[in-house]
Amino acid sequence: MLEVKDLKVYFRTREGNVHAVDGVSFHVDEGESLGIVGESGSGKSVTSLSIMRLLQIPPAQIMDGSSIVFQDAELVDMEESEMRKIRGRQIAMIFQDPMTSLNPVLTVERQLIEPLQLHLGLSRGEAHNRARELLEAVGIPDAERRLRSYPHQFSGGMRQRVMIAIAIAANPKLLIADEPTTALDVTVQAQILELINRLRRDLGTSVMLITHDLGVVAGMTDRIIVMYAGKIAETASTDELFANPRHPYTLGLLSAVPRLDEERPTELQTIPGSPPDQLHPIEGCPFQPRCPFVLPQCKQYPPARKIAGNHVAYCWVDVTDPEEQKRAMQRGFIPLTEIGRSYLAQS
Amino acid sequence: MEKPAGTATVNATDALMRVEDLVMHFPITQGILVQRQVGAIKAVDGVSLSVKRGQTLGLVGESGSGKSTIGRCIVRLYKPTSGHIYLDNDDLAVAQGTQLREVRRRVQMIFQDPYASLNPRFTVGGLIAEPMQIHKTGSKAEIRERVEQLLDRVGMNRRFIDRYPHEFSGGQRQRLAIARAIAIEPEFIIADEPVSALDVSIRAQILNLMQRLQDQMGLTYLFVSHDLSVVRHVAPRIAVMYLGKIMEVSDRDEIYSNPLHPYSSALLSAVPIANPRVEKQRKRIILKGDLPSPIHIPPGCRFHTRCPIAQDICRQVEPPLEDKTGSNHLAACHFSDRVGSLTKAGSVQGLGTL
């Protein structure tokens, strides 16, 4: 349904080009839920903004050769007037911070009715009724009265529900959720994730979930892409990625966070060093300065290593090779944690 | 300062920090010329805690629970409405002038956002030296020498001494904030969400650093966080707060394997776990609605409006925080014996690996 090919997005700054997204290809199937995992600066948000054509150009620049095809239409060079028929209607997006994404001086009803009238051509009365139904669908009590409220009169979780109601108003084919729960408390996060899951089931919407939290994608997605420094490090089905991670960065991420489902280690494994500098990208694999498995050939960008089915890791090293592991352990790498190992044994 | 009789808590003898009946109400006023108090935000509404010397107490809660306010009362960024904060036998809640300065020397704080907590006009050297200059711990040369040692200690290069905070990443800045906090060799450190603003790959570095410093310097931490997995990693004893009160306090393994308050149980079940297999079979307790306003706290048990097992008594009688097991596992719930059944099926506790 959505096919992104060799997407490159650079930002022009006084100091030079920032390579925010640097050659990313992936696809989203009908009804599928895809997770994009990465830390700040990995390019995950710029990727989603490019799909929505919401990047400010300049300073952003989508480089030649990039392609984003949605239902047979190329979005990269689409006229803005055409794009408006897709944005909100076919592809909708929810953002991290619902307070800054909602208009503070308009009632929730005005903001909900806008997409209904614009995209679906509903009359005022029809739109009002539909708006109330939408608020009820996202679990906001007393919907009729709440329609007349302003965003600041809602709590953070409720605001995020309003955003979701607006996003699904025109029954989009694809919902892009960019860190939808990062600003929320855990108990509210659980509510919102459950809501997104339920809507996906009921409406058959495809979901692209962008997050830094591996825990969130574990329960929410069918397939995952791990991004690092504007590039894809590894991609696999969700079960496969957690059971059989093959990129040293994925391995590092999985063991660098303390986890409730594991024995408590005396000391956490760290990923040494700092996040990459996208202004001065290094030759070859961007993870090499922090990687315990690093080899001389990492100075060249690694080819795709096909593991099984759609599982691909961009790494020169076979991290399951005992010799490579021994070498990495001398550099302080601790192989998969206890539960990881028992999990592997079971599956 | 004399300690009032009869307030000794369990193990009070080896507690470095004891908070007793702490109340912090922020008044809400109305009127332009004549300000009249019309209500109060009850951020902290009667909290007692103690932290053993050399240990870490994890203080967990969601936004609006009052956990950060407690930290800020302890360093006296706020003057508490009532209650006591004992550091050994000095009461910080009423200390002032020289005594307050003396006590503050022993208590330092690390904040969440290292982008906001470091003055951008100071060099690294200036930032770390400032607390030592305020407390006059040595000559200029001595302080400079000490700054260099501190940089070593937090894993930063000595060459960075004349650089400015904006040249560093979030993780490096948090290292600088830590160097600044330990510069005057405090005994007690309040860490308010110290890793929440950092990238996942950097968090482990900072947590390990804090742990190492604790071992080396015998520091005592109050670790304030909303992240239950992080708190479990750092704190052998954990307190859970909700709407200005402690709901449950217990040793680490107890609270995670056998929570006795429905709120702790709901919090635990809400934490996403990076394991699809676990996620698929988990049963979550989804709490209804939102946090009530701290201005109008619900009567009886303050959690009853969202509690999955609330009964009539919960709406009328506030349950005391009391030991439920005889092993210093305190919970404020009328029905703590029923909490277990809430979570048996496939929750974190159901994993049996803890």
Short mmCIF file of C-alpha atoms in Angstrom, two decimals, chain A residues 1-3 26-34 70-71 173-175 200 204-208 222-223 310:
data_model
loop_
_atom_site.label_atom_id
_atom_site.label_comp_id
_atom_site.label_asym_id
_atom_site.label_seq_id
_atom_site.Cartn_x
_atom_site.Cartn_y
_atom_site.Cartn_z
CA MET A 1 0.00 0.00 0.00
CA LEU A 2 2.83 2.34 0.90
CA GLU A 3 6.23 1.85 -0.66
CA PHE A 26 10.44 -0.05 3.34
CA HIS A 27 6.78 -0.78 2.74
CA VAL A 28 3.55 -1.00 4.71
CA ASP A 29 0.93 -3.56 3.71
CA GLU A 30 -2.81 -3.24 3.95
CA GLY A 31 -4.01 -3.74 7.54
CA GLU A 32 -0.46 -4.14 8.80
CA SER A 33 1.12 -2.53 11.83
CA LEU A 34 4.72 -1.50 11.29
CA PHE A 70 1.08 5.44 -1.84
CA GLN A 71 -1.61 3.42 -3.63
CA LYS A 173 -6.09 3.91 5.13
CA LEU A 174 -2.88 4.57 7.03
CA LEU A 175 -2.42 6.03 10.48
CA ARG A 200 -7.00 -0.93 14.07
CA GLY A 204 -8.77 -2.23 9.43
CA THR A 205 -6.44 0.79 9.29
CA SER A 206 -2.75 0.18 8.68
CA VAL A 207 -0.60 1.67 11.43
CA MET A 208 2.93 3.01 11.37
CA ASP A 222 3.58 -7.12 13.22
CA ARG A 223 6.90 -5.98 11.83
CA ASN A 310 11.92 -10.75 5.61
#
